[in-house]
Coordinates of C-alpha atoms and ligand atoms in Angstrom, one line a residue:
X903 CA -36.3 -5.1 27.1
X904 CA -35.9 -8.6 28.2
X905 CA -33.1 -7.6 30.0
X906 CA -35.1 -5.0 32.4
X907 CA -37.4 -7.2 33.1
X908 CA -35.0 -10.3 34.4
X909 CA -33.1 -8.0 36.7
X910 CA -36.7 -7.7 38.8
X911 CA -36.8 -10.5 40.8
X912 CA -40.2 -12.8 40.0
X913 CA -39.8 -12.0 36.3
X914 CA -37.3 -14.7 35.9
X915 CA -40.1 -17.6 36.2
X916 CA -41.2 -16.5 33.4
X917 CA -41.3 -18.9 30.8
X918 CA -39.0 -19.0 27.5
X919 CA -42.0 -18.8 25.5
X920 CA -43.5 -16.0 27.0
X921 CA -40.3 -14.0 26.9
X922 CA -39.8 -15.0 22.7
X923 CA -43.4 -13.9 22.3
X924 CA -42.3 -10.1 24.0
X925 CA -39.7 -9.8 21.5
X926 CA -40.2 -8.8 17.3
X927 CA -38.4 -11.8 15.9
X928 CA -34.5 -11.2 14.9
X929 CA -34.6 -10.7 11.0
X930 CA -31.7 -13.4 9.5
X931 CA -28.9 -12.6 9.3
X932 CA -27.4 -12.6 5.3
X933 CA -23.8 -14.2 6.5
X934 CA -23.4 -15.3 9.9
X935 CA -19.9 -16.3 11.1
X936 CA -19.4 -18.4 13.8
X937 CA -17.3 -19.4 16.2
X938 CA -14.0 -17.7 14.8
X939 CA -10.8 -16.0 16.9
X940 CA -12.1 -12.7 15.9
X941 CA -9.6 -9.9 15.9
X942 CA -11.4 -6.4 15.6
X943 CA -8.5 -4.9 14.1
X944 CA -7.7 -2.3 17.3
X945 CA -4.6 -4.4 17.8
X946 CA -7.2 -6.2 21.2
X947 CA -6.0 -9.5 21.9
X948 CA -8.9 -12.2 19.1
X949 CA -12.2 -13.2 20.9
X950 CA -14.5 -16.3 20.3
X951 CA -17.7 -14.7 18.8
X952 CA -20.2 -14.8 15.9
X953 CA -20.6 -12.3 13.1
X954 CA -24.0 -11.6 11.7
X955 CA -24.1 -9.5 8.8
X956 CA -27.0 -7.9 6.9
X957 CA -26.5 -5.6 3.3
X958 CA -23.2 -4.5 3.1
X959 CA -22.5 -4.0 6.7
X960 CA -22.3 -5.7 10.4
X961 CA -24.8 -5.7 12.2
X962 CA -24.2 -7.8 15.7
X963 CA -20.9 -9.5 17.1
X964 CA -21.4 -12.0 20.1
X965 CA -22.9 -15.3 20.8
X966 CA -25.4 -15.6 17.8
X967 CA -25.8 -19.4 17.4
X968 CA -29.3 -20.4 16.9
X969 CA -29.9 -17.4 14.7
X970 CA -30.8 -17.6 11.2
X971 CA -28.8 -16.7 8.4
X972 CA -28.9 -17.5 4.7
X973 CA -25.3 -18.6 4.9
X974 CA -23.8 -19.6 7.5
X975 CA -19.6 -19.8 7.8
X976 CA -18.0 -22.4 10.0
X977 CA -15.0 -20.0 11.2
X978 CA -13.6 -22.5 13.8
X979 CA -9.7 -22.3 14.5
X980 CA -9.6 -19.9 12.1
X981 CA -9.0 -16.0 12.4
X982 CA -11.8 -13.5 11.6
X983 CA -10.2 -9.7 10.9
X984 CA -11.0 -6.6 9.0
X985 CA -10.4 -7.1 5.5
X986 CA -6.6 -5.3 4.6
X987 CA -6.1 -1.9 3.8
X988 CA -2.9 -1.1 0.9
X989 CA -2.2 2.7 1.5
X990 CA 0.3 2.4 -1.5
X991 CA -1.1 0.7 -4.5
X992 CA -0.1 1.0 -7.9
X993 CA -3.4 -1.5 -8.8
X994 CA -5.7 0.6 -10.4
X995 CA -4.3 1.2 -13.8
X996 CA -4.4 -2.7 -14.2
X997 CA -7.7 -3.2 -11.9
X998 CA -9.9 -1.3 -15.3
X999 CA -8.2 -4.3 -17.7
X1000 CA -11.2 -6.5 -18.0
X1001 CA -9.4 -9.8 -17.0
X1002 CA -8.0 -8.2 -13.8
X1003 CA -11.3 -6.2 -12.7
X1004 CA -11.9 -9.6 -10.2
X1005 CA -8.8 -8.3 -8.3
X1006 CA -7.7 -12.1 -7.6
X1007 CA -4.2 -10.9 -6.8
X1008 CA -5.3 -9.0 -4.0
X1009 CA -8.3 -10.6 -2.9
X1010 CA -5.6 -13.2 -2.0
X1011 CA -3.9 -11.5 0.0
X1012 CA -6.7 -10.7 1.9
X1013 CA -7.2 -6.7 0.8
X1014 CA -10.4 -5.3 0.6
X1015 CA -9.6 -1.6 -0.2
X1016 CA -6.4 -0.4 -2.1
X1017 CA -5.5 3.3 -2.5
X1018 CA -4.1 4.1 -5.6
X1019 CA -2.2 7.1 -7.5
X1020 CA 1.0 6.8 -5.0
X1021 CA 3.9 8.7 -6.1
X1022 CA 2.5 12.0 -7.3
X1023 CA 1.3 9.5 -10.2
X1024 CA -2.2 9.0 -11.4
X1025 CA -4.4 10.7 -13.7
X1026 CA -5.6 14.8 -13.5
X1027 CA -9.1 14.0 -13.6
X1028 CA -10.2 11.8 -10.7
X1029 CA -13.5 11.7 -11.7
X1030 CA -13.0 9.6 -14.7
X1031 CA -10.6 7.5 -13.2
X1032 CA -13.6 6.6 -10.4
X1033 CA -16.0 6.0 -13.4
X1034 CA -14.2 3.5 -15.2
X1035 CA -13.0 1.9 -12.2
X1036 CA -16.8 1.7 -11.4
X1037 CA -18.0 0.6 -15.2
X1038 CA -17.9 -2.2 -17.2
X1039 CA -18.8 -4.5 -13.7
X1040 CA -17.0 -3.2 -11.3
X1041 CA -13.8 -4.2 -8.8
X1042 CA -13.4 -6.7 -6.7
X1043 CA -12.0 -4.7 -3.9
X1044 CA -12.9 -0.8 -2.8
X1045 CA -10.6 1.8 -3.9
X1046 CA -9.6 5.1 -2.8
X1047 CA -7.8 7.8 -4.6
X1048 CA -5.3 10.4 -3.8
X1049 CA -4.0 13.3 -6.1
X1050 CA -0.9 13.1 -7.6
X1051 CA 1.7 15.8 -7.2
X1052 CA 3.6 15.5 -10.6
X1053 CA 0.4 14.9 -12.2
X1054 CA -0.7 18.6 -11.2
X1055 CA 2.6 19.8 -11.9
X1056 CA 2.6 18.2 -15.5
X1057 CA -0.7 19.3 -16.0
X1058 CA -0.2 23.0 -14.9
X1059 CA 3.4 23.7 -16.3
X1060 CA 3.9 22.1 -19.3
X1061 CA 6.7 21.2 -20.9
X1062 CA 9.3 23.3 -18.6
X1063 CA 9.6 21.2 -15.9
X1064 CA 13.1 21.9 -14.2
X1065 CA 12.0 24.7 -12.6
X1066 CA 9.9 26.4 -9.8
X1067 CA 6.5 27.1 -10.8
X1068 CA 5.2 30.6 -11.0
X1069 CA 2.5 32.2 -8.8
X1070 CA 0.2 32.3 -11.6
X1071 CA 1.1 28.1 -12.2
X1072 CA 1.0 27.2 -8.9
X1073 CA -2.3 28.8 -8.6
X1074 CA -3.3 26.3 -11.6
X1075 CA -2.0 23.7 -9.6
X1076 CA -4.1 24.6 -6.6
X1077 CA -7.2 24.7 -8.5
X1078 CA -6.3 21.2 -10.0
X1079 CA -5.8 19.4 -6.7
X1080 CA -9.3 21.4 -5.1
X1081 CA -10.8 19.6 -8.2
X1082 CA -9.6 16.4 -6.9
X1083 CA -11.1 16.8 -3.8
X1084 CA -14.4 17.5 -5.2
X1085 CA -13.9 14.2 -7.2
X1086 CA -12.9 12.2 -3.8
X1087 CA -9.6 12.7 -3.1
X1088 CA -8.1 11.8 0.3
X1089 CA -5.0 13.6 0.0
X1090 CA -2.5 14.5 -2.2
X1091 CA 0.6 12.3 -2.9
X1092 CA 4.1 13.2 -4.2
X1093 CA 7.4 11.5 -5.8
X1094 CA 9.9 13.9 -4.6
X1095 CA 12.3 11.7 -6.2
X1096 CA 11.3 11.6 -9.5
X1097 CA 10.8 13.7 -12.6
X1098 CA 9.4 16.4 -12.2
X1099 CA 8.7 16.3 -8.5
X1100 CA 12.0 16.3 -7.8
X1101 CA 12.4 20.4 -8.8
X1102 CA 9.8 21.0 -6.7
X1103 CA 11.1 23.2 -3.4
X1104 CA 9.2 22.1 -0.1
X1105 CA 7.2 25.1 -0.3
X1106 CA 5.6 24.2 -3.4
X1107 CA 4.5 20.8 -2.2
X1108 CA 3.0 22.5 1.8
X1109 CA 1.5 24.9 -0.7
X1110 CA -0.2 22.1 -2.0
X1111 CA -0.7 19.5 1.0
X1112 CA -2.8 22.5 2.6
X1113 CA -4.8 23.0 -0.4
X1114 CA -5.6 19.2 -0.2
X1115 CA -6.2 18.8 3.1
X1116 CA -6.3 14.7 4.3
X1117 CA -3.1 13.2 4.2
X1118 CA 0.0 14.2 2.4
X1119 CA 1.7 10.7 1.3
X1120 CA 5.1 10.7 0.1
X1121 CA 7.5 8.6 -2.0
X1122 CA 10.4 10.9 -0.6
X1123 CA 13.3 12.6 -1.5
X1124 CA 15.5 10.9 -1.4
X1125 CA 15.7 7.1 0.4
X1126 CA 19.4 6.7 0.1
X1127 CA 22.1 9.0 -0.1
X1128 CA 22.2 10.3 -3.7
X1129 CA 21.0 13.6 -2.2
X1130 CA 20.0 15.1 0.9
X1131 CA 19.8 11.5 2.4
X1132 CA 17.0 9.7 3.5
X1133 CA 16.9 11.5 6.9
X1134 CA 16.5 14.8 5.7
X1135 CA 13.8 13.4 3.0
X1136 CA 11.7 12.3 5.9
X1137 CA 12.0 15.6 8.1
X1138 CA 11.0 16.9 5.2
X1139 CA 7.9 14.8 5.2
X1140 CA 7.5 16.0 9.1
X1141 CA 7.6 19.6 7.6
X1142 CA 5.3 19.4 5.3
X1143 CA 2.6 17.9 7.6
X1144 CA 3.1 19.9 10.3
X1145 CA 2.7 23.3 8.0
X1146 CA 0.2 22.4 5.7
X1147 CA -1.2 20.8 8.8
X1148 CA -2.1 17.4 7.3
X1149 CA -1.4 13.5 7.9
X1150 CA 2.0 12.8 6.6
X1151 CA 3.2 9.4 5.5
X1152 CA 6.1 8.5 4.3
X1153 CA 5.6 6.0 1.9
X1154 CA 7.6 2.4 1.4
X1155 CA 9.7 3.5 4.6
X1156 CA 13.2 2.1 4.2
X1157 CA 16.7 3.0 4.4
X1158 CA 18.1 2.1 0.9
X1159 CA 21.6 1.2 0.2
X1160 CA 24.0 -0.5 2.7
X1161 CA 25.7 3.2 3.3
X1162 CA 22.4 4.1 5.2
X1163 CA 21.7 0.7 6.9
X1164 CA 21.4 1.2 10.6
X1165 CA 19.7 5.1 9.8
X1166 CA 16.1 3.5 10.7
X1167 CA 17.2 4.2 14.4
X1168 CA 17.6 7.9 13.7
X1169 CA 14.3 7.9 10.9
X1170 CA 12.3 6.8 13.7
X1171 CA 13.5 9.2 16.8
X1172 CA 12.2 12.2 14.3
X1173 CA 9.4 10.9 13.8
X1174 CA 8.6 10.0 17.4
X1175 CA 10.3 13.2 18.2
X1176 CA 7.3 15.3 15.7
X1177 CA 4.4 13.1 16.9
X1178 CA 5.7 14.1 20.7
X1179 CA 5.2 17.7 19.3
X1180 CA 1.8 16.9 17.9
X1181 CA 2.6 16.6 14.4
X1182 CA 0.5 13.5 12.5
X1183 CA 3.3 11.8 10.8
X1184 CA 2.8 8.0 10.0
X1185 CA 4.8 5.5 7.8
X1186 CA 4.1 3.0 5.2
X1187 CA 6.0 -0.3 4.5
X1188 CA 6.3 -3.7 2.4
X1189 CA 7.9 -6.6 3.7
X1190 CA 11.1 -7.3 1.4
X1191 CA 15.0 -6.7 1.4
X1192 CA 14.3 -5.8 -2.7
X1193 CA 12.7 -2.3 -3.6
X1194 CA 11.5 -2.2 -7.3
X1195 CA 12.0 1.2 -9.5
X1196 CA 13.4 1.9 -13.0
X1197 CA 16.4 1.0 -14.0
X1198 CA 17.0 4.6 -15.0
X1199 CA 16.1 6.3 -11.9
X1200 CA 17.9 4.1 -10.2
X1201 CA 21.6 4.4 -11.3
X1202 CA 21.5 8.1 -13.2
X1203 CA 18.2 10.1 -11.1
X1204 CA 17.2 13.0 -13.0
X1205 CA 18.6 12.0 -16.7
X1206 CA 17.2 10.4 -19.4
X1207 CA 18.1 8.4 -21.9
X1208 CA 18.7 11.6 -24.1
X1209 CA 20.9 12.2 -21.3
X1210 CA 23.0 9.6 -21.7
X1211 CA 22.8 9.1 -25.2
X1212 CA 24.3 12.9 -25.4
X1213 CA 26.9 12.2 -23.0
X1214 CA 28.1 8.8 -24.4
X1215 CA 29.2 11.1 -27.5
X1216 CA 32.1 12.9 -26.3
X1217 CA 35.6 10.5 -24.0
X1218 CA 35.4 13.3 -20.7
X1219 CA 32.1 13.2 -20.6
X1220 CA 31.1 9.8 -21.4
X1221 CA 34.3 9.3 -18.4
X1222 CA 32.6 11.8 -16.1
X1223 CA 28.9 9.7 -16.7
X1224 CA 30.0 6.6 -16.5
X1225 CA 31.7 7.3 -13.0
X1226 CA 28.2 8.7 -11.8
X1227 CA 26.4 5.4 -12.6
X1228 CA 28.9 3.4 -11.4
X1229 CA 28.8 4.9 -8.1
X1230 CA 24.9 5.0 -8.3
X1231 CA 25.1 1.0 -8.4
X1232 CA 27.7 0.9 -5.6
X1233 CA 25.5 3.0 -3.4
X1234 CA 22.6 0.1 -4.2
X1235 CA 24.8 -2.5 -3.1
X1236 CA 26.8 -3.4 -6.6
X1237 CA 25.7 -5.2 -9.7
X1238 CA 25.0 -8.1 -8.5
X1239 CA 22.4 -6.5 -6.3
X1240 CA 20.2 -5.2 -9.6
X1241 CA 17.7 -7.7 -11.3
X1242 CA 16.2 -6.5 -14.3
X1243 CA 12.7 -7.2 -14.0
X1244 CA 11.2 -6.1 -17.5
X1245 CA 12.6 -4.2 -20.4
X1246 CA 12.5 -3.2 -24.3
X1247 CA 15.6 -5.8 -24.3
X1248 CA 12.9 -8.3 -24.2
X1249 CA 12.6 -11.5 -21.9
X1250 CA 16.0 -12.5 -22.5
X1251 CA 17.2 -9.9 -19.7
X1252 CA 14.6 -11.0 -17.0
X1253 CA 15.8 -12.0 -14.3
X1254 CA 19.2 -11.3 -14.9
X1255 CA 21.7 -8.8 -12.3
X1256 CA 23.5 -6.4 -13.8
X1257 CA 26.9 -8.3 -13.5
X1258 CA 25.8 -11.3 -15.2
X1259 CA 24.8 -8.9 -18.4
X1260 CA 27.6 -7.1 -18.2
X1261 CA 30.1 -10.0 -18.3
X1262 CA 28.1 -11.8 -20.6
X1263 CA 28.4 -8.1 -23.0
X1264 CA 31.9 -7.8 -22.2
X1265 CA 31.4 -4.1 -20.8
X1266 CA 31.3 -3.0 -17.3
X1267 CA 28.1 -2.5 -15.2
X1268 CA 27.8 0.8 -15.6
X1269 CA 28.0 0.6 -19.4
X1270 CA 25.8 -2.1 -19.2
X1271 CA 23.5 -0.2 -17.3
X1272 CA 23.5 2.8 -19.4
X1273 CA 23.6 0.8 -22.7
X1274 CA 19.9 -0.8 -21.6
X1275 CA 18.7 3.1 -20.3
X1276 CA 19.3 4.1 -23.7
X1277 CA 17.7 1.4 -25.3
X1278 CA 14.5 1.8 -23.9
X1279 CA 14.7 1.4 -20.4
X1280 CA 13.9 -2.0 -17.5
X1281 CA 12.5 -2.4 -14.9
X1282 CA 14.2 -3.7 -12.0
X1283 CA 14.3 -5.2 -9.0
X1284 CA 17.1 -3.8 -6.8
X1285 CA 18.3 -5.8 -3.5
X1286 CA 19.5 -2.6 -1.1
X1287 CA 17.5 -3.0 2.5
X1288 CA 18.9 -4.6 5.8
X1289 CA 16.3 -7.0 7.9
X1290 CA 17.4 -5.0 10.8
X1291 CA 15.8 -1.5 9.2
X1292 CA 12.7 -3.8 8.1
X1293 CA 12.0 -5.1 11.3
X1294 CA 12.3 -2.0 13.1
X1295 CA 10.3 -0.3 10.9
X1296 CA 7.7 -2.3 11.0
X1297 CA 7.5 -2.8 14.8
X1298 CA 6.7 1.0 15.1
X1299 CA 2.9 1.5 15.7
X1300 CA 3.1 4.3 13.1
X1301 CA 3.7 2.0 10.4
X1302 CA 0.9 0.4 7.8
X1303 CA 1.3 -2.5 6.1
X1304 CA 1.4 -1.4 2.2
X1305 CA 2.8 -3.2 -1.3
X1306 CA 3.9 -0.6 -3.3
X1307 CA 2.7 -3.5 -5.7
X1308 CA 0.8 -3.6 -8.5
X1309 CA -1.5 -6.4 -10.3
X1310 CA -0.9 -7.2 -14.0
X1311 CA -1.4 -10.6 -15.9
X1312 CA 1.3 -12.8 -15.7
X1313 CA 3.9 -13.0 -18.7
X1314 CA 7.4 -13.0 -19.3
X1315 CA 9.0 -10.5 -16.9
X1316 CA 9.2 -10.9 -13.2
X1317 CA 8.2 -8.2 -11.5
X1318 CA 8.9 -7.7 -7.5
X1319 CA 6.8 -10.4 -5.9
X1320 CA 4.8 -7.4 -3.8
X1321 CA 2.2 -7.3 -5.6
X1322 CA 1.2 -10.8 -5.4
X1323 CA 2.7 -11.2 -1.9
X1324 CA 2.9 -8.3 0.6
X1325 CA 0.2 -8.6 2.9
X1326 CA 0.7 -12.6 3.3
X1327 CA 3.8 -12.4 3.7
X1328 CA 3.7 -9.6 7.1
X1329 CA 1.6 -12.7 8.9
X1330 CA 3.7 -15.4 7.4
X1331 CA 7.2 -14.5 7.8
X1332 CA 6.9 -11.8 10.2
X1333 CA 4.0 -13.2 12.3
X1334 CA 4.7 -16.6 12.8
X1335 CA 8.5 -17.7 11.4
X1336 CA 10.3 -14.5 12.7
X1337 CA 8.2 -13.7 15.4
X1338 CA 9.2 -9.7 15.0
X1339 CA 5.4 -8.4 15.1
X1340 CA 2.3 -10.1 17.3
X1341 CA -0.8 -11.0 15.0
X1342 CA -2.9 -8.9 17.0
X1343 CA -0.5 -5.9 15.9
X1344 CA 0.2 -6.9 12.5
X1345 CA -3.7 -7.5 11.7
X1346 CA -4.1 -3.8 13.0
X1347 CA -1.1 -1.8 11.1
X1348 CA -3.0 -3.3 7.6
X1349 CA -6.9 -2.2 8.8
X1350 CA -8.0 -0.3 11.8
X1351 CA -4.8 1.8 11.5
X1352 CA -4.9 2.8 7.9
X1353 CA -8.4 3.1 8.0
X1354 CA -8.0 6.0 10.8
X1355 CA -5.0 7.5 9.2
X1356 CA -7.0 8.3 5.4
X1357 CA -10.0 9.1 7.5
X1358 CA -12.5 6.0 6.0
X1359 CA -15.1 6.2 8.4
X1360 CA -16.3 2.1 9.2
X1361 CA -13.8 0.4 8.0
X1362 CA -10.7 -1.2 9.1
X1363 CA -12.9 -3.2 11.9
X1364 CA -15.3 -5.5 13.1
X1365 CA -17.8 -3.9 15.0
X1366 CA -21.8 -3.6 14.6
X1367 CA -22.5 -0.5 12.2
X1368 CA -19.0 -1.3 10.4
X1369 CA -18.6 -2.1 6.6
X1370 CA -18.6 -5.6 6.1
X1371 CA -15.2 -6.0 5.0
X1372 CA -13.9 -9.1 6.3
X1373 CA -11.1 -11.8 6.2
X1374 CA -11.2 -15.7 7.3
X1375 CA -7.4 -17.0 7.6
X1376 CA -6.2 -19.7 9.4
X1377 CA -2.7 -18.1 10.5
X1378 CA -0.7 -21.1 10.7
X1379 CA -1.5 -21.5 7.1
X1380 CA -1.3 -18.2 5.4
X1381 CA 1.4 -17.9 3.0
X1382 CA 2.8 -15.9 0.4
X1383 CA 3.9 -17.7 -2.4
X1384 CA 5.3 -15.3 -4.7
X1385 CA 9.1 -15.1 -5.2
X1386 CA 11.7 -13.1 -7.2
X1387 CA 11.2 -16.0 -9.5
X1388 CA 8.1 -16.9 -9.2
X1389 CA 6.2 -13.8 -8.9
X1390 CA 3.2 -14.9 -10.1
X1391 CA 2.1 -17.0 -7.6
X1392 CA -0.8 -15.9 -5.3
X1393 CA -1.1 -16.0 -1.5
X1394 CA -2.7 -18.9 0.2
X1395 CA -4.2 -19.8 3.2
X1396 CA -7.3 -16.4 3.1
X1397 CA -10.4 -18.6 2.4
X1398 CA -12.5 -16.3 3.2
X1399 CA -13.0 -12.8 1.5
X1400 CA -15.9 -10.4 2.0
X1401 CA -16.6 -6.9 0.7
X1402 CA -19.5 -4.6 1.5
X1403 CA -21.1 -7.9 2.6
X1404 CA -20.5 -9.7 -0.4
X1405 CA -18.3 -12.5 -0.5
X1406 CA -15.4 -12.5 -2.9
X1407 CA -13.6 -15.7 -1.7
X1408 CA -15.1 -18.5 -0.7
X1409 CA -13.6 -21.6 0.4
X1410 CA -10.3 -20.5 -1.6
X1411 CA -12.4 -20.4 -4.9
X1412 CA -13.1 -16.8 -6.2
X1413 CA -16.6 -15.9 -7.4
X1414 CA -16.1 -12.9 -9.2
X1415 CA -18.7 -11.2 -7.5
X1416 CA -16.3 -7.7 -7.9
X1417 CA -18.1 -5.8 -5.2
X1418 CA -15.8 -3.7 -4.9
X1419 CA -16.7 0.2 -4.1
X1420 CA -15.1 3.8 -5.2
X1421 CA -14.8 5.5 -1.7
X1422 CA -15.1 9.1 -1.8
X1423 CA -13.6 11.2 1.4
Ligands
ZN1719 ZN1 7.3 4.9 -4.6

C-alpha cells in the first residue's frame, strides 16, 4: 500500500505519521533475530537480515529493526541457517529413554529433525513408534520415519529367512510397508548387507521401493569387496530407483577397505551417469575415516555366533573359518584397524584393536576375533576409509550430511564419536581447517537439500512461510568435540537452537523445551 502510493509523485510529502496511521500496526514478532549472516540453506552466498518469527514458523526476513518482538536475539557476526537435517539416524530408540527425550546430543550439533529406522531396522508398526516418541513430553527435535526392509521381511517370513520370499509373503510384505505409509512413512529403507536383507534378490527390494513410494534409502550391499563390491552395491541402488521409480540414497557413502580406496571416482561417474539419465539417485555421508558396525558382521557377514561355535569344533573347518576371518580383517585394513567399542566382555575390551587383545590372549586376530563373536558379540569401531574418498564424496552436490549416529547416555564403552559429532564436525574440519567444502554448500547438503530429497515441505530454509527451524553458530567457533576416546563430549560453538519456533538452545544452555514434532509425509 504504502508502497503504491510513494511511487506517485506528491505522495512522498507526506508525513511519517500520516503514512503509520494508513497502515494496521505489525503484530510482534515472538523471536526476532537480528543482524545475523543469514544463509537460507539454497547453498546462496549469507545475507545481513532480520528474522521475525511468529508460532512455529517465519514470518518476514529483511530489515526489521524497530519492530517489536518478545525476544529479541542479537545475531551479530554470527551465522543464521536452517536448523540440520540427519537422513540416517539411529536416535530414536534412545530419543523415547526419558533422560535423552531433551535430545542434547543433537541439539548440539545443531539438528532439528533426524530420520530414523535406517538400515531396514526399526519397528513394524510405525504408528506406535510415532506415539511414544510423541508421549511422555515429547522430543527435542522433529523426527521422521522410514520403513524398514528387514523389519517387513522378519515380520512377513518368519523364522526362514535365507531364502526368497513367496508370492503369497511378499504380498504380506507389501501390505506391511502400505501400512507404514498410512502411519507416515517417507520411504522404505534397507540393509542389504545384513541378516536377513542380505537374501533378498533386487527384485524383492524394487518390489517393495514401488510399493513405498518416497525415497528408497540404503545401507548397501556391499561397501567393500566381500561380495559384489561396493560398485555394483551402488548400481544396484541406481536400479532400484530408477524401476520402482523412487529417490534412491545410498546411505553412509564410502568405499571401505584400503582394496577399494580410490573407487569413489568410479561410485560417483554412475551416479552422475543415472542422474544424466533422469534417475533421482542421491547420497548420504558422515565425516570420519572410522565406520562403526558389529564385530560379527564385520569379520564373518552372514554367520553367527552358532556359526562359529559349530565350526570351531572340527581342525578343517575351524582351518577353513579362521582363514575367512582373517582375510575379513585384512580387507578392513588389519587388526590394528578394529577398536572394540562395546561388548559382553565388559569395559575391559573398550577401546582396545584387535591386535592388542589378541597379543595380550596369546591367539591370533582372527581367533581373537571369533573367540569375542562367540561370546556374545562387540561393537566396534573399524578404521577402513581414505580422506581422499571422503572428501570427494562430500564435495558432490548429491551428498547430505548424515551420522549414522546414535544418542545414548554416556557409560563405559566408546562408541564412534558420530553421534555426538557429525554435523559439527562437516563445518569444523571440513569448512574451515581443510577448506574441502564452502559453508554456503556445507550448510545446504545438511538442510535445504535433505529437506527436498524426503519431500518435507518448509523446512530445510529460511524463508517467510517456512518452519521455524533455525541455528545461530558462530563458524569460526563451532566444533566437535567428540573423539574415539572421548566420545561423549558434545559439539560447541551452536548457541542458538530453535524448533517449530521454540527455542531449544539458548545462549549454549538447553531448556528442555523438547518441541520437537513427528512429521508425517
Ligand atoms: Zn548402515
Amino acid at each position: 500500500m504504502r508502497r503504491r502510493l510513494a511511487a506517485i509523485p506528491g505522495v512522498l510529502i507526506l508525513s511519517a505519521a500520516t503514512a503509520l496511521a494508513w497502515q494496521t500496526p505489525a503484530p510482534p514478532f515472538d523471536i526476532l533475530i537480528k543482524g545475523g549472516r543469514v544463509l537460507d540453506g539454497s547453498g546462496n552466498p549469507w545475507v545481513r537480515a532480520d528474522i521475525g518469527l511468529r508460532g512455529d514458523r517465519i514470518v518476514e526476513v529483511g530489515q526489521l529493526s524497530g519492530r517489536a518482538a518478545t525476544l529479541v536475539v542479537d545475531a551479530k557476526d554470527r551465522v543464521v541457517s536452517p536448523g540440520f537435517i540427519d537422513p540416517h539416524s539411529h536416535a530414536l530408540e534412545g530419543l523415547t529413554n526419558a533422560q535423552l527425550r531433551d535430545a542434547r546430543q543433537l541439539i548440539a550439533q545443531g539438528l532439528t529433525t533426524v530420520i530414523g529406522n535406517p538400515d531396514g531396522g526399526g519397528p513394524t508398526n510405525l504408528a506406535q513408534q510415532r506415539t511414544r516418541l510423541e508421549g511422555e513430553g515429547g522430543i527435542g527435535v522433529n523426527a521422521a520415519l522410514v520403513i524398514g526392509h528387514a523389519t517387513v521381511r522378519r515380520a512377513a517370513m518368519g523364522d526362514s529367512q535365507q531364502r526368497a520370499p513367496t508370492a503369497e509373503e511378499l504380498e504380506r510384505m507389501k501390505a506391511l510397508v502400505r501400512q507404514g505409509v498410512v502411519d507416515g512413512a517417507f520411504g522404505l529403507s534397507s540393509g542389504l548387507f545384513y541378516e536377513p536383507g542380505r537374501y533378498s534378490k533386487t527384485e524383492e527390494v524394487i518390489a517393495l521401493a514401488r510399493e513405498a513410494g518416497g525415497v528408497y534409502t540404503s545401507h548397501v550391499r556391499d561397501e567393500g569387496d566381500y561380495d559384489v563390491g561396493v560398485v555394483a552395491s551402488v548400481d544396484e541402488v541406481i536400479r532400484i530407483a530408477e524401476e520402482a521409480h523412487v529417490r534412491g540414497i545410498v546411505s553412509h557413502i564410502k568405499a571401505l577397505g584400503p582394496d577399494n580406496w580410490g573407487k569413489s571416482a568410479t561410485m560417483i561417474a554412475h551416479i552422475e551417469a543415472a542422474r544424466g539419465r533422469g534417475v533421482e539417485v542421491f547420497a548420504d555421508q558422515y565425516p570420519y575415516e572410522a565406520s562403526s558396525t558389529s564385530l560379527g558382521a564385520a569379520v564373518m557377514p552372514g554367520q553367527g555366533a552358532a556359526d562359529a561355535r559349530e565350526a570351531m569344533e572340527g581342525p578343517e573347518s575351524k582351518r577353513i573359518f579362521l582363514g575367512v576371518v582373517k582375510e575379513n580383517i585384512r580387507r578392513r585394513g588389519g587388526p590394528k584397524s578394529i577398536v572394540i567399542a562395546s561388548g559382553r566382555g565388559g569395559p575391559a575390551l573398550s577401546g582396545k584393536n584387535l591386535e592388542e587383545i589378541a597379543a595380550s590372549r596369546g591367539v591370533t586376530p582372527e581367533q581373537a576375533a571369533t573367540d569375542i563373536v562367540i561370546a556374545g558379540g562387540a561393537s566396534i569401531v573399524s578404521f577402513n576409509m581414505s580422506e581422499k574418498d571422503i572428501v570427494a564424496m562430500m564435495q558432490q552436490p548429491w551428498t547430505m550430511g548424515s551420522s549414522d549416529g546414535g544418542i545414548s547416555l554416556p557409560g563405559p564403552s566408546l562408541p564412534h564419536p558420530r553421534s555426538n559429532g557429525a554435523f559439527a564436525r562437516r563445518l569444523g574440519v571440513y569448512v574451515r581447517e581443510r577448506k574441502v567444502i564452502s559453508l554456503e554448500q556445507s550448510v545446504r547438503t545438511m538442510t535445504s537439500l535433505t529437506a527436498r530429497v524426503f519431500g518435507f515441505t518448509d523446512r530445510g530454509e529460511i524463508r517467510p512461510g517456512a518452519f521455524a527451524d533455525i541455528v545461530i553458530f558462530d563458524p569460526a567457533k563451532v566444533v566437535d568435540k567428540a573423539t574415539y576416546t572421548k566420545p561423549y563430549e558434545l559439539a560447541e560453538g551452536i548457541d542458538w537452537v530453535i524448533v517449530n519456533g521454540q527455542v531449544e538452545r539458548r545462549e549454549g544452555e538447553f531448556t528442555g523445551t523438547r518441541a520437537g514434532r513427528v512429521l508425517r509425509r
